[in-house]
Coordinates of C-alpha atoms in Angstrom, one line a residue:
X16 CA 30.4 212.8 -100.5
X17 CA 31.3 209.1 -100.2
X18 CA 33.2 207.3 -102.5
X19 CA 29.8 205.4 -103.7
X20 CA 27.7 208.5 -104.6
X21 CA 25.9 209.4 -101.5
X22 CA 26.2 212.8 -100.0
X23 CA 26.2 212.1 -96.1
X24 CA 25.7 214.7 -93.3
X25 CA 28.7 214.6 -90.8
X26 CA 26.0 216.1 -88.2
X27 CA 23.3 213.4 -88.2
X28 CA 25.0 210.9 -90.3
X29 CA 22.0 210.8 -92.7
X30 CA 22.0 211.0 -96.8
X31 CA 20.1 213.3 -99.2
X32 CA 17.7 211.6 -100.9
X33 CA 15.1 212.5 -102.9
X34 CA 11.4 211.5 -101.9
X35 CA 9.9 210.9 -105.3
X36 CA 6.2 210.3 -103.4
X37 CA 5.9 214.2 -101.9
X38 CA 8.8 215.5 -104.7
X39 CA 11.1 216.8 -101.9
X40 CA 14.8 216.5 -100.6
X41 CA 14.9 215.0 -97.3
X42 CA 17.7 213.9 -94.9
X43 CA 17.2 210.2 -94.4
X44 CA 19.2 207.2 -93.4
X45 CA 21.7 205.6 -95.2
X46 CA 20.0 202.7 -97.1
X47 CA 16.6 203.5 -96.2
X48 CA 14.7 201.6 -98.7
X49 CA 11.8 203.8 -98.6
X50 CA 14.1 206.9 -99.6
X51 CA 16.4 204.6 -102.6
X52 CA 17.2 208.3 -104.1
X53 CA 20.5 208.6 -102.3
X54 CA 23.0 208.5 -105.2
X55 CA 24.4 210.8 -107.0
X56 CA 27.2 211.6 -109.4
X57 CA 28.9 215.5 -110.1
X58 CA 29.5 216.3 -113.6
X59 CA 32.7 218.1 -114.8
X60 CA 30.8 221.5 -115.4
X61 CA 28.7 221.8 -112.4
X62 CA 25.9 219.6 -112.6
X63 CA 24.7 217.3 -109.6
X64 CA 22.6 214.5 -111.1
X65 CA 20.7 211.7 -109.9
X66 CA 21.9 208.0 -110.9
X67 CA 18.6 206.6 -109.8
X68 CA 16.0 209.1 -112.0
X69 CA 17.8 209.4 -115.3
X70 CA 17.7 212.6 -116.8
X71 CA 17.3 214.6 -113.2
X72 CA 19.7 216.8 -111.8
X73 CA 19.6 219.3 -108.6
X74 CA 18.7 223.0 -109.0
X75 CA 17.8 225.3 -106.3
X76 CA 14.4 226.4 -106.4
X77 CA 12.7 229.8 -107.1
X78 CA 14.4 233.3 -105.7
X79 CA 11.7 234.0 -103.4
X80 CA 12.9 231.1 -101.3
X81 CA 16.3 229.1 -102.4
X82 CA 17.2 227.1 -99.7
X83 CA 14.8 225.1 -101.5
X84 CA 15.7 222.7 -104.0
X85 CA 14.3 220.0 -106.3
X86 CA 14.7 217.8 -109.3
X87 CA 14.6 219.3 -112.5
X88 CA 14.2 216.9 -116.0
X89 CA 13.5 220.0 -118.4
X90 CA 15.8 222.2 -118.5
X91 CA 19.6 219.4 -118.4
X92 CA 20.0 220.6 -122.0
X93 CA 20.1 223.9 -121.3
X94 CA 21.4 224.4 -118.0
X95 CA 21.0 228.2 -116.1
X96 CA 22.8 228.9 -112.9
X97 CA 20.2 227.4 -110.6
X98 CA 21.5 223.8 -111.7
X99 CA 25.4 224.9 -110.7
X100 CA 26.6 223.5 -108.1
X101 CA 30.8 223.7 -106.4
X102 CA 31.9 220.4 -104.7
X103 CA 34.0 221.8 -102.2
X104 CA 35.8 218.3 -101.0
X105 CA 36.3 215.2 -103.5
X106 CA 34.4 212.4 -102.5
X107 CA 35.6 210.9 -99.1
X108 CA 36.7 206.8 -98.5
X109 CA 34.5 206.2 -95.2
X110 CA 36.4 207.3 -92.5
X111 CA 38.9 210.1 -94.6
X112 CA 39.0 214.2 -94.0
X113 CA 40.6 216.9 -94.7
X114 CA 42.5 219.6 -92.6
X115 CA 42.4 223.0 -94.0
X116 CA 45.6 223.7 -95.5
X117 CA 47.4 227.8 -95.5
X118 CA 50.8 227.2 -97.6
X119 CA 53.1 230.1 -98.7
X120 CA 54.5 228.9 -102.3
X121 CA 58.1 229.6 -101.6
X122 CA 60.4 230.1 -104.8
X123 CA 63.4 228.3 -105.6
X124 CA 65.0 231.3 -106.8
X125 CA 66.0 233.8 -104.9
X126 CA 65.4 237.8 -105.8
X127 CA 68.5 240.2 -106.5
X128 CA 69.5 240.7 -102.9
X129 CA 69.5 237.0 -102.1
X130 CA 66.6 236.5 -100.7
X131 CA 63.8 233.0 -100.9
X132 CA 60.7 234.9 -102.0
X133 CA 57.1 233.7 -102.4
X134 CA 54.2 234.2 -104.4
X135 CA 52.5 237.7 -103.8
X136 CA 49.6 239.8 -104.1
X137 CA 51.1 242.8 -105.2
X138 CA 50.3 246.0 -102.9
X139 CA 47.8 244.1 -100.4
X140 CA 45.6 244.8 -103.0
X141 CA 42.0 243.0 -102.3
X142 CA 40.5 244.0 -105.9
X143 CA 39.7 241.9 -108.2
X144 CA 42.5 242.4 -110.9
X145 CA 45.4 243.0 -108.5
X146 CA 48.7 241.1 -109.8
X147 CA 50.2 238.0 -108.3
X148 CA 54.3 238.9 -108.3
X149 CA 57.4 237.4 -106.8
X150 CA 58.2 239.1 -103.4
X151 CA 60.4 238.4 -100.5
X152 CA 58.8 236.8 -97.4
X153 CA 57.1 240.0 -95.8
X154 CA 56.2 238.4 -92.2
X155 CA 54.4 241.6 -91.3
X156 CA 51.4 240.2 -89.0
X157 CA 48.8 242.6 -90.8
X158 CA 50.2 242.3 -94.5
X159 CA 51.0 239.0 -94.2
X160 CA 47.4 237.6 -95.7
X161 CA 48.5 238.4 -99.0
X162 CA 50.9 235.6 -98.8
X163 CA 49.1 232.7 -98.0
X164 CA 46.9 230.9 -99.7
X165 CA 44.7 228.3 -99.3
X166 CA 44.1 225.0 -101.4
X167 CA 41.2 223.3 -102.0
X168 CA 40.3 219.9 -102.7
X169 CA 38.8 221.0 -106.3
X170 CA 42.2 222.7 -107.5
X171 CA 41.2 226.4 -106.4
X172 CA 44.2 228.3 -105.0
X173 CA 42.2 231.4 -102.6
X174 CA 43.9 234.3 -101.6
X175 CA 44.7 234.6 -97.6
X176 CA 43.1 238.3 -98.1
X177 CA 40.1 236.7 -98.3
X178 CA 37.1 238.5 -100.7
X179 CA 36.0 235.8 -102.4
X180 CA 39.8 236.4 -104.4
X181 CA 41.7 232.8 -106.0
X182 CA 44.5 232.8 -108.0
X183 CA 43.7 233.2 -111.6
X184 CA 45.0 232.7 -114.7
X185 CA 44.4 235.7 -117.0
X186 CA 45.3 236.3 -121.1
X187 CA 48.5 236.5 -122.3
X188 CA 50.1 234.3 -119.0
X189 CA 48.9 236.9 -116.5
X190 CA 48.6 236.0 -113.4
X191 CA 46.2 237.4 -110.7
X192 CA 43.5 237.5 -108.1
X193 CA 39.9 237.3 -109.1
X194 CA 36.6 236.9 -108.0
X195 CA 35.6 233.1 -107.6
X196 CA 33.3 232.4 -110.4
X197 CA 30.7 229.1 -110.4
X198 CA 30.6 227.2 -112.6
X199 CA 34.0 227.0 -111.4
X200 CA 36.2 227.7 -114.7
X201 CA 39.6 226.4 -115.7
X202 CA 41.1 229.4 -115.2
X203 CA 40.6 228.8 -111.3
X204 CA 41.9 225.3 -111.2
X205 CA 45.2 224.5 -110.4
X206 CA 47.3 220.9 -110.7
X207 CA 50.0 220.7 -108.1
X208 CA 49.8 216.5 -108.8
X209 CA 53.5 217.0 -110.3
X210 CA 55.8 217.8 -107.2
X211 CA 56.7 221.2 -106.8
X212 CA 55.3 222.2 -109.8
X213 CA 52.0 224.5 -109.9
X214 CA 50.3 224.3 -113.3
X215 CA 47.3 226.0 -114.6
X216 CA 44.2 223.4 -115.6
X217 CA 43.4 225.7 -118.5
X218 CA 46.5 225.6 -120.5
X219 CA 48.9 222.6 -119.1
X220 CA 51.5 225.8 -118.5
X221 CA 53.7 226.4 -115.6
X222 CA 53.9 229.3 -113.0
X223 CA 57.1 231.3 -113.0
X224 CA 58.6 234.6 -112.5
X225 CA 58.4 236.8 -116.2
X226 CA 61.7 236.5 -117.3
X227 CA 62.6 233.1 -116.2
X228 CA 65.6 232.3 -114.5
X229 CA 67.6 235.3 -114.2
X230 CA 67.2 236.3 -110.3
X231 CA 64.1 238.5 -110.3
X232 CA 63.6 241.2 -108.4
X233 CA 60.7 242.0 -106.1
X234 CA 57.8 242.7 -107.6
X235 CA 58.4 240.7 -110.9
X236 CA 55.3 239.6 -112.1
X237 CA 54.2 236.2 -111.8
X238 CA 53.2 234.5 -115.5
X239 CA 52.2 230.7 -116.9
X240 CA 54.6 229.9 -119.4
X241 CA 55.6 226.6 -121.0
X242 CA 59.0 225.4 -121.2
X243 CA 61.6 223.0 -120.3
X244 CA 61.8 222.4 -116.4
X245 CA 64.5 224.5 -114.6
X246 CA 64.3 226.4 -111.2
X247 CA 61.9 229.2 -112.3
X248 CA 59.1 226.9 -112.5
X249 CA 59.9 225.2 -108.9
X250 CA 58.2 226.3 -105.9
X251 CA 57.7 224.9 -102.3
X252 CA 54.8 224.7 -100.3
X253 CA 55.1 225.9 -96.3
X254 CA 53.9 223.5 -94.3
X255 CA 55.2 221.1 -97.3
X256 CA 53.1 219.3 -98.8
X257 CA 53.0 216.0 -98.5
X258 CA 54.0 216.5 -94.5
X259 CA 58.0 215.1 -93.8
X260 CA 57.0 213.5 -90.8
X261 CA 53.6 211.6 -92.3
X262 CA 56.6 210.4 -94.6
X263 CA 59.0 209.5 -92.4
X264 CA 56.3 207.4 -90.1
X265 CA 55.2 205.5 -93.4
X266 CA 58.5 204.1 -94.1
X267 CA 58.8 200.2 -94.4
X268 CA 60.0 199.1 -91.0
X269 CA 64.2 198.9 -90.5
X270 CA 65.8 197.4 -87.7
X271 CA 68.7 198.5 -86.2
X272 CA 72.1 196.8 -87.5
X273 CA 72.8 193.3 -85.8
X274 CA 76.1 193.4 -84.0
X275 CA 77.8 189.9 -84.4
X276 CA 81.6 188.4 -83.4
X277 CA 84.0 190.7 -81.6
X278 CA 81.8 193.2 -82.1
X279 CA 78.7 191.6 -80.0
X280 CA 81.1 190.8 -77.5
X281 CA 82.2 194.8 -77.4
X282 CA 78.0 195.5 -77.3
X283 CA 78.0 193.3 -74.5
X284 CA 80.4 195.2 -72.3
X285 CA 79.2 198.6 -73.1
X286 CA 75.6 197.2 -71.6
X287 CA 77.1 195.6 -69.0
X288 CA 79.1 199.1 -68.0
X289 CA 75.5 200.9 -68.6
X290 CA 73.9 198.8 -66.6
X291 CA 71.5 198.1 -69.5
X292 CA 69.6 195.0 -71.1
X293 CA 69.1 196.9 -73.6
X294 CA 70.8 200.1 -75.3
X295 CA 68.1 200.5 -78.0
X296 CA 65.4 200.2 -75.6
X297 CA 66.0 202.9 -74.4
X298 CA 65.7 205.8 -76.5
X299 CA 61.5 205.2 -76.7
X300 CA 61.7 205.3 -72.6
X301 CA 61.6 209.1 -72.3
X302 CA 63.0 209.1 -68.8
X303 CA 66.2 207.2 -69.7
X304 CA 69.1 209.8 -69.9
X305 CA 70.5 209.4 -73.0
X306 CA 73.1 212.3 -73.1
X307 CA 74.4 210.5 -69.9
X308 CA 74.9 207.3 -71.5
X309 CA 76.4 209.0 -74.9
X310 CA 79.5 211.1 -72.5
X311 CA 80.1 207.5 -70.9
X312 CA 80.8 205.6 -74.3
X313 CA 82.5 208.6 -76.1
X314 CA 84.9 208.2 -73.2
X315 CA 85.4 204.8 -73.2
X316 CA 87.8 205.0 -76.2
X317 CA 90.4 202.1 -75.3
X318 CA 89.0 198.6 -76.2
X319 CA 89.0 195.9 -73.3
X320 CA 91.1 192.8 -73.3
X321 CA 90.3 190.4 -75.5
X322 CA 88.2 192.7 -77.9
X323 CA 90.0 194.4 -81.2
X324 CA 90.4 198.0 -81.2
X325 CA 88.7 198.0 -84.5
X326 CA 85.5 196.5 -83.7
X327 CA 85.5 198.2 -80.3
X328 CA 85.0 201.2 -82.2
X329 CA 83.0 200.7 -84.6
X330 CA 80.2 199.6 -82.0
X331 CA 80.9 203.1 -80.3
X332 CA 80.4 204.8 -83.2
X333 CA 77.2 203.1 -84.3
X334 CA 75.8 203.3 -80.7
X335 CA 76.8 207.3 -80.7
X336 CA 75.3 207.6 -83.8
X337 CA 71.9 206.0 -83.0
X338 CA 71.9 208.3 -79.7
X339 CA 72.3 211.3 -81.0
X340 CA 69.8 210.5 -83.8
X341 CA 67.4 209.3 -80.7
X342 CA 67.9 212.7 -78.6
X343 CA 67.5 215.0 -81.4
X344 CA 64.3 213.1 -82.6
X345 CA 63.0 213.3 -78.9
X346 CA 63.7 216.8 -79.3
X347 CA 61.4 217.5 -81.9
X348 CA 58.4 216.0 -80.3
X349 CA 59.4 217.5 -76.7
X350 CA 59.5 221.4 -78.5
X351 CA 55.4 221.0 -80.2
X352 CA 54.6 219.4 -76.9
X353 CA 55.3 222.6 -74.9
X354 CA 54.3 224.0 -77.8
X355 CA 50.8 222.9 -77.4
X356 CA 50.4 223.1 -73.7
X357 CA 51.4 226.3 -73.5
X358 CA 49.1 227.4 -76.3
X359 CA 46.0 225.6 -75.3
X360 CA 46.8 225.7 -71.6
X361 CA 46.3 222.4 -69.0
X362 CA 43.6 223.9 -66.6
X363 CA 41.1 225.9 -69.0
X364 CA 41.3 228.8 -67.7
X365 CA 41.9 230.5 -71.2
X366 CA 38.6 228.9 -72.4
X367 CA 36.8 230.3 -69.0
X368 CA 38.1 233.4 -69.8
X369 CA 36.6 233.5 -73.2
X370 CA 33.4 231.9 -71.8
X371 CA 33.1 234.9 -69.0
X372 CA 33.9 237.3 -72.1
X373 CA 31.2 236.4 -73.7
X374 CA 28.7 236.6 -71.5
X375 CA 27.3 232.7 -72.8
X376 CA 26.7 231.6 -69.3
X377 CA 24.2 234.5 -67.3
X378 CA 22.6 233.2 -63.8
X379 CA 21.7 229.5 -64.3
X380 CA 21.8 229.4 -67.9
X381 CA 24.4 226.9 -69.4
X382 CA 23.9 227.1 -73.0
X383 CA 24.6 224.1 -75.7
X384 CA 27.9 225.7 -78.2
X385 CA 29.0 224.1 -80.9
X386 CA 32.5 223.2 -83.1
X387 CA 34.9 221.3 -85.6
X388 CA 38.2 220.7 -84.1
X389 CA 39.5 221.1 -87.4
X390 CA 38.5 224.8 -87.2
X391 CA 40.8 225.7 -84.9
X392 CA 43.4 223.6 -86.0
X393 CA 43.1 225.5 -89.3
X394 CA 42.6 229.2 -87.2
X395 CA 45.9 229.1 -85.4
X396 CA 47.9 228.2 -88.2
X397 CA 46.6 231.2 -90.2
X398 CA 47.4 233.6 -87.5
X399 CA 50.1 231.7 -86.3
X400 CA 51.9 232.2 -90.1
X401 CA 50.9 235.1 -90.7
X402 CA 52.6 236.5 -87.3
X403 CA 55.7 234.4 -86.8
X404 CA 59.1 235.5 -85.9
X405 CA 61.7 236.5 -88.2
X406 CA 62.2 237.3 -91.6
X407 CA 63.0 235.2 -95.1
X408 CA 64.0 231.9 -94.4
X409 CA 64.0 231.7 -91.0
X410 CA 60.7 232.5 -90.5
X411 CA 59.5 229.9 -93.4
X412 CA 61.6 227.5 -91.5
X413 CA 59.8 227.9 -88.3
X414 CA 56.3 228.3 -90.3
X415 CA 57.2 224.4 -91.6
X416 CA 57.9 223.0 -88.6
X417 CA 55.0 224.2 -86.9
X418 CA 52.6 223.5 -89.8
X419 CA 54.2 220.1 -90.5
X420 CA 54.0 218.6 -86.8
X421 CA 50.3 220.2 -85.7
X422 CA 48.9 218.8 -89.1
X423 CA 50.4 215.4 -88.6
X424 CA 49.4 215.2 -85.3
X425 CA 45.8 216.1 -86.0
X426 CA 45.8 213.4 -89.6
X427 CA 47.0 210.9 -87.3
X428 CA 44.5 211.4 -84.6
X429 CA 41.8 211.7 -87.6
X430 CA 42.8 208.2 -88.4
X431 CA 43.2 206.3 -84.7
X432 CA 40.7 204.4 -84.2
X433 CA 41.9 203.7 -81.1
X434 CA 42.1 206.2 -77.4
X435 CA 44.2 208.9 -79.4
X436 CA 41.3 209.6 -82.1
X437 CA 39.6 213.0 -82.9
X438 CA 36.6 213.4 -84.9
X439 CA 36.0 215.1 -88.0
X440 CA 31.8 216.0 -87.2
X441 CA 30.9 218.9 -85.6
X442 CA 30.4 218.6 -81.9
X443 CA 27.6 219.8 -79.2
X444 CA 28.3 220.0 -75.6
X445 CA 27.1 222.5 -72.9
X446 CA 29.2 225.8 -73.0
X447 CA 30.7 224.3 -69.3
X448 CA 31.7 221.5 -70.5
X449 CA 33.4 223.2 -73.8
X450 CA 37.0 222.8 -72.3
X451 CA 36.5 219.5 -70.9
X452 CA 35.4 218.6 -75.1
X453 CA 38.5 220.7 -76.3
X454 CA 41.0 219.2 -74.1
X455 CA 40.0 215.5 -74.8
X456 CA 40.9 216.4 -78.3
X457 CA 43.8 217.8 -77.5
X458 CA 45.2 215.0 -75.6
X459 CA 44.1 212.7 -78.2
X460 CA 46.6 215.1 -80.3
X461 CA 49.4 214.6 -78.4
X462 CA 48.6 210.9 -77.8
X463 CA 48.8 210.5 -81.5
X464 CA 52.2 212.3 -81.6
X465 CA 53.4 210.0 -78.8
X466 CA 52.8 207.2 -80.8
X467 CA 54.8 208.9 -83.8
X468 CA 57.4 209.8 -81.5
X469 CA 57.6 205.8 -80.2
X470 CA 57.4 204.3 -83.6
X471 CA 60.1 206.5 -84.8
X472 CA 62.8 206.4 -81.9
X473 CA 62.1 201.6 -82.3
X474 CA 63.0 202.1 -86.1
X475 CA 66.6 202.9 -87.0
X476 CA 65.6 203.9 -90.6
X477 CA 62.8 206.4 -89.6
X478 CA 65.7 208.0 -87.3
X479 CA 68.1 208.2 -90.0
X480 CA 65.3 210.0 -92.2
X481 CA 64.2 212.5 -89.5
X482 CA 68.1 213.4 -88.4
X483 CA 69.4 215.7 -90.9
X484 CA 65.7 217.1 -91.7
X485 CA 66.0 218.1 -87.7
X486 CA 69.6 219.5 -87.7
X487 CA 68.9 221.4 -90.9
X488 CA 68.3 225.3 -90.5
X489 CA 66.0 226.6 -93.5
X490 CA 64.2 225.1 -96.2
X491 CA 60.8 224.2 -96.6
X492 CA 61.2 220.5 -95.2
X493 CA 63.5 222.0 -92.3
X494 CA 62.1 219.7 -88.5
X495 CA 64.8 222.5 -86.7
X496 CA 62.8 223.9 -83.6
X497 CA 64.6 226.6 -81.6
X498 CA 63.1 226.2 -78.1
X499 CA 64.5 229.7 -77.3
X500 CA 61.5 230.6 -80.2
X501 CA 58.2 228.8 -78.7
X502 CA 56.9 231.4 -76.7
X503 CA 57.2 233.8 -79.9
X504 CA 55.0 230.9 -81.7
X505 CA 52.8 230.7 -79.3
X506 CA 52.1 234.2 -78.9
X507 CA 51.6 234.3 -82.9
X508 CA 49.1 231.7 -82.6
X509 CA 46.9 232.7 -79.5
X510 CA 45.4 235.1 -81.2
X511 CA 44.0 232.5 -83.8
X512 CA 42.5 229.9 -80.8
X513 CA 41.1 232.5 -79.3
X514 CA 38.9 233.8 -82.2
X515 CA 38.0 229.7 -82.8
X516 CA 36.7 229.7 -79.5
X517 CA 34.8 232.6 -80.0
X518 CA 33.1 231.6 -83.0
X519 CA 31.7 228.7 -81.0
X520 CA 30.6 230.7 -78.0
X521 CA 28.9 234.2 -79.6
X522 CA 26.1 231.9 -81.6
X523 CA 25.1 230.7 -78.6
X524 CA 23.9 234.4 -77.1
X525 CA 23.8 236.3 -80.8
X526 CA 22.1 235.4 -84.0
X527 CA 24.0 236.6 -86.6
X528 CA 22.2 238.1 -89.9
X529 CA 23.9 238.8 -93.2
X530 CA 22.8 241.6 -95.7
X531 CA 24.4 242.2 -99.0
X532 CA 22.1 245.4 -99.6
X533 CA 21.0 248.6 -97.7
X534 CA 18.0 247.8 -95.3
X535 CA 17.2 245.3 -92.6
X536 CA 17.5 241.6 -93.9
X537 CA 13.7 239.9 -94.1
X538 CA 14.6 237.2 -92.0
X539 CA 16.0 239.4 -88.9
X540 CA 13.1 238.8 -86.4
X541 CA 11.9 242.0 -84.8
X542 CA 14.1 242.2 -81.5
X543 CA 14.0 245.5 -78.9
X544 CA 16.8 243.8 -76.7
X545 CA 20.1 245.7 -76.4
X546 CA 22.5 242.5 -77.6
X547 CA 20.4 242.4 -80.8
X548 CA 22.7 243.9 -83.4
X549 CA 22.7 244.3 -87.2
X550 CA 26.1 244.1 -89.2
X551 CA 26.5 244.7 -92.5

């Protein structure tokens, strides 16, 4: 939904609209002045009304049928669930989107053995009714799920287990999982406006561990409660939220200090020694060799003739300062680099494997598949956390990083409009021609992240910011990367691109049906082939 009322299609690029001549909702183009029915505004309970035919809003039309729907003037008074509807992104500024977001919400209290613990679905329980508690970071790859959660653009917390389960708010302060339920109540919606806070829209209370802030002890159930601010009610979202590194790169530009006197004339030696024009140049040339340059100053400890010891050193020290800022941030990017390539792969053969799995391509037939980039950005982080490495904070560290850097990558390559741009729309190319789609958007990824890395390494206040979040071992805004760890992250997250590159293969041989009752769906055609399936 645009930020003017229309509701656009990211596949065609056309608007709803109502055609008041045949009384019908069509796809048209945006402005088409024979279709001027294109606006439309989403009231607080539910209701999507017209702004062109007053008194009109949206219901779906008749059970026999209800993809169907039409304008209805009658019945605005009293409303019945047909006129309902869940806006499940705000409305978009031309050009914006939105990458699916998994978080754990990581306590800042820690339970009775000393351990960070998140918020829980106690039991793996994926009933409606099951209780939300305090637990310590389990990091088992098939319990994990009831760990992460996903937030939504209209304040709904849902439960990794999936079900159709969101964090609700109960009577009394409880705290659990329930069914969604449209109109979407209060009880489902969730501010997190005020930082690392997490308060129910219902009742302007808090989250927090029953019991406050005495350490709690696994399992302690998870209550709203108002009350002044302390450490009970603080909790951190992994990947943090907003993103470090999106931080960092918006920073008002910083130079680096201006040496001037005896201590230009000590700069001016220590480049001539180098070799260099310029020092600072180059830490965003990746091929200089920086640690070589830092062992030659650190060694040159006596000052020449004519320069004062004093100033000698201070230029040394700034200069071995700025390098090892400049290494360790070059670090950072290097680690989700291999990172990437090694997950996605630089040839496609993991996407022709998938392809030949499939069975898609039989004899000459090359069929058209179809994706969102965004899917499988938002499929390898899910399997990816719920798999990694580790236990407690370690594990959350290494969940950050990963989270942090792929999701800044992709925003930034959502907002290029330049060679290292991705698109938000769903995409349609041949099913041979899938990888050669997948890997344009992945080098548009790390072209982005080049750019980051570039803008970063010029700016000496951007360095400063990103050095002690990338030396730092834990914590939710922890850049630390292992290397020794990357082929454990990758193997947690293959399994997550692999089933996003199923999903847009198996359409492309299988229809898929869905039936919530016993007995054959009434739109499954009659098939006799053996690939034809039913699934309930």
């Amino acid at each position: 939904m645009t930020a003017e009322g229309r509701i656009v299609s990211r596949l065609s690029g056309c608007a709803m609209a109502w055609d008041d001549d045949d009384g019908v909702l069509v796809a048209a183009p945006v402005g088409d002045p024979a279709r001027p029915h294109q606006f439309w505004s989403v009231a607080g309970d539910g209701l999507l009304a017209s702004r062109t035919l007053s008194g009109h809003v949206l219901m779906v039309s008749g059970e026999a049928n209800p993809v169907l729907a039409e304008l209805d003037g009658e019945s605005v008074s009293d409303p019945v669930r047909a006129h309902y509807w869940t806006l499940l992104a705000a409305p978009l500024q031309s050009g914006d989107a939105t990458v699916p977001t998994w978080v754990y919400f990581q306590s800042a209290l820690q339970d009775d053995d000393g351990q960070n613990c998140v918020l829980n679905v106690e039991g793996y329980s994926h009933f409606p009714g099951a209780q939300v508690v305090f637990w310590s970071l389990t990091q088992k790859s098939t319990h994990a799920a009831n760990e992460l959660w996903q937030i939504t653009p209209d304040g709904r917390i849902l439960s990794g287990l999936g079900d159709n389960l969101a964090l609700t708010l109960g009577g009394n302060g409880a705290v659990t999982v329930q069914s969604q339920q449209y109109p979407l109540p209060l009880s489902q919606v969730w501010d997190l406006s005020t930082p690392n806070k997490i308060c129910s829209a219902l009742t302007g209370e808090f989250l927090c561990p029953s019991g406050g802030a005495a350490a709690p002890y696994d399992g302690t159930p998870i209550v709203a409660a108002s009350g002044a601010p302390s450490s009970s009610y603080t909790w951190y979202t992994v990947p943090p939220s907003p993103l470090p590194l999106q931080q960092i790169v918006g920073m008002d530009p910083e130079p680096f200090p201006e040496f001037t006197g005896d201590q230009a004339e000590a700069y001016s030696v220590i480049l001539d020694r180098l070799g260099l024009v310029s020092l600072r140049a180059q830490y965003y040339n990746l091929q200089a060799p920086l640690d070589v340059y830092n062992t030659d100053i650190a060694s040159w400890t006596d000052a020449p003739d004519g320069i004062p010891q004093d100033a000698w050193d201070a230029v040394r020290l700034q200069l071995e300062t700025e390098i090892e800022c400049a290494i360790t941030a070059r670090n950072v990017f290097t680690n989700y680099t291999n990172f990437q390539n090694t997950l996605f792969g630089t040839d496609g053969a993991t996407v022709a494997k998938l392809i030949d799995d499939a069975g898609t391509m039989e004899g000459d037939q090359d069929p058209n598949v179809g994706g969102i980039i965004l899917a499988i950005v938002a499929g390898l982080l899910h399997t990816a956390l719920c798999a990694l490495p580790g236990v407690g904070e370690a594990a959350i560290s290494v969940g950050g990083i990963v989270g942090n850097l792929m999701m800044t990558g992709v925003n930034a390559a959502l907002a290029d409009a330049g060679p290292h741009s991705i698109s938000p729309d769903p995409f349609q190319v041949a099913a041979s021609d899938l990888w050669g789609e997948l890997r344009n958007n992945y080098q548009a990824v790390l072209g982005a992240m080049g750019s980051m890395e570039t803008e970063i390494l010029k700016d000496w206040g951007m360095l400063q910011t990103l050095y002690p979040l990338a030396i730092k071992q834990g914590g939710p805004d922890s850049l630390f990367w292992d290397p020794s760890t990357t082929p454990d992250l990758v193997a947690a997250a293959t399994p997550g691109y692999e089933v996003s590159v199923m999903q847009m293969l198996m359409p492309a041989k299988y229809s898929i049906f869905l039936s919530f009752k016993n007995g054959r769906p009434d739109d499954v055609p009659s098939c006799r082939r053996p690939r034809c399936r039913l699934r309930r």
